[in-house]
Amino acid sequence: MTGGFCSPMDVAISTENMIFVLSRGFGFSLEGYDGDIGNRIGKTTFDENHIGDFARHATTWPNSIAISAEGNIFCSDEYENAIYVFNPDRTYPFPEADPNGESILRWGTSGSRDGEFIGPTGLAFNKENNLYVVDSNNNRIQLFTDTGKFINTWGRGGNSYGEFQNPWGITVDSSGDIYVADWGNNRVQKFDTEGTHLLTFGERVDPAAKLNHPAHVAVDSDGDVYVTDWGNGRVQIYDPDGELIASLYGDASDYSKAGLFVLERSALAGPVALDTIRKHPDIMMDFKSFGRPTGITVNKNNQIVIADARSRLQIYNKYTPEPPG
């Protein structure tokens, strides 16, 4: 129950290039444990060196995470209509947890007034270290200080430009512009810092470019946009003008270290069964692909980290062609 992920929903990368993974968990408590032990935030490196877990069953139905300028981890909780803040330096070895004492800050109440939430999802910080929160069931974006003081809000329900239908993920590019994964409208919308609509993409009839319930969105240092196309089981890559560049469908070649640890010691699998699975082309072809991808993030080196429902991460290096001559 440690070292792997359980229904990972979102990922974030710190300035020290540490990967944080939000696992939503099983959705129920296991016998002998007080709370959902799969519900946690994992701290790991790019070479699968698992540092530890924290926030184990400290939230109820977590959705997204973001990292503040101070390095604290902010986490949205759809069920509690709240934002939690954690210090990631303290980790808890399985099955330890302190669900009532780990968070260093919590804010949010249920409602539709300024500063209230109904089903908060995506989180993203701007250059001023203020936090954008996707208030999904209120179909709007809210902006707060990192201590939870309300600043501004924009958006409403609908399918016109600037309107939302249960939006999910959000990110901010180097210019401060904001991208929102408009889940129910099957598109991504781009806004300036005042919430003025700039661009919409993903709505094309062409199935190669059309989005089906996009979950999260990220932007790299070149301004290219990455979208987890949840309903189509892929990641779509667009240029800054919303033109499709490429699609990723998953390229896993083996199980993760945590997955291998479980399979190699399982009475139902074991080394013989594991070897059979690896040699079966149909099984491995299905396994390598994304299964309902959710969280996505890109670091300063343009390494793309993607989480999906197969309880794992897949990491890509962005291909940059050599200049001619």
Short mmCIF file of N, CA, C and O in Angstrom, two decimals, residues 37 135 188 253:
data_model
loop_
_atom_site.label_atom_id
_atom_site.label_comp_id
_atom_site.label_asym_id
_atom_site.label_seq_id
_atom_site.Cartn_x
_atom_site.Cartn_y
_atom_site.Cartn_z
N ILE A 37 -6.83 3.88 2.98
CA ILE A 37 -5.37 3.94 2.93
C ILE A 37 -4.84 4.22 1.53
O ILE A 37 -3.68 4.59 1.36
N ASP A 135 -14.09 25.82 -9.84
CA ASP A 135 -15.29 25.55 -9.04
C ASP A 135 -16.28 24.84 -9.95
O ASP A 135 -17.21 25.44 -10.51
N VAL A 188 -11.03 22.81 -24.73
CA VAL A 188 -10.17 23.59 -23.85
C VAL A 188 -10.36 25.06 -24.21
O VAL A 188 -10.40 25.42 -25.39
N SER A 253 6.25 -0.27 -21.48
CA SER A 253 6.89 -1.51 -21.91
C SER A 253 6.89 -2.57 -20.81
O SER A 253 7.15 -3.74 -21.07
#
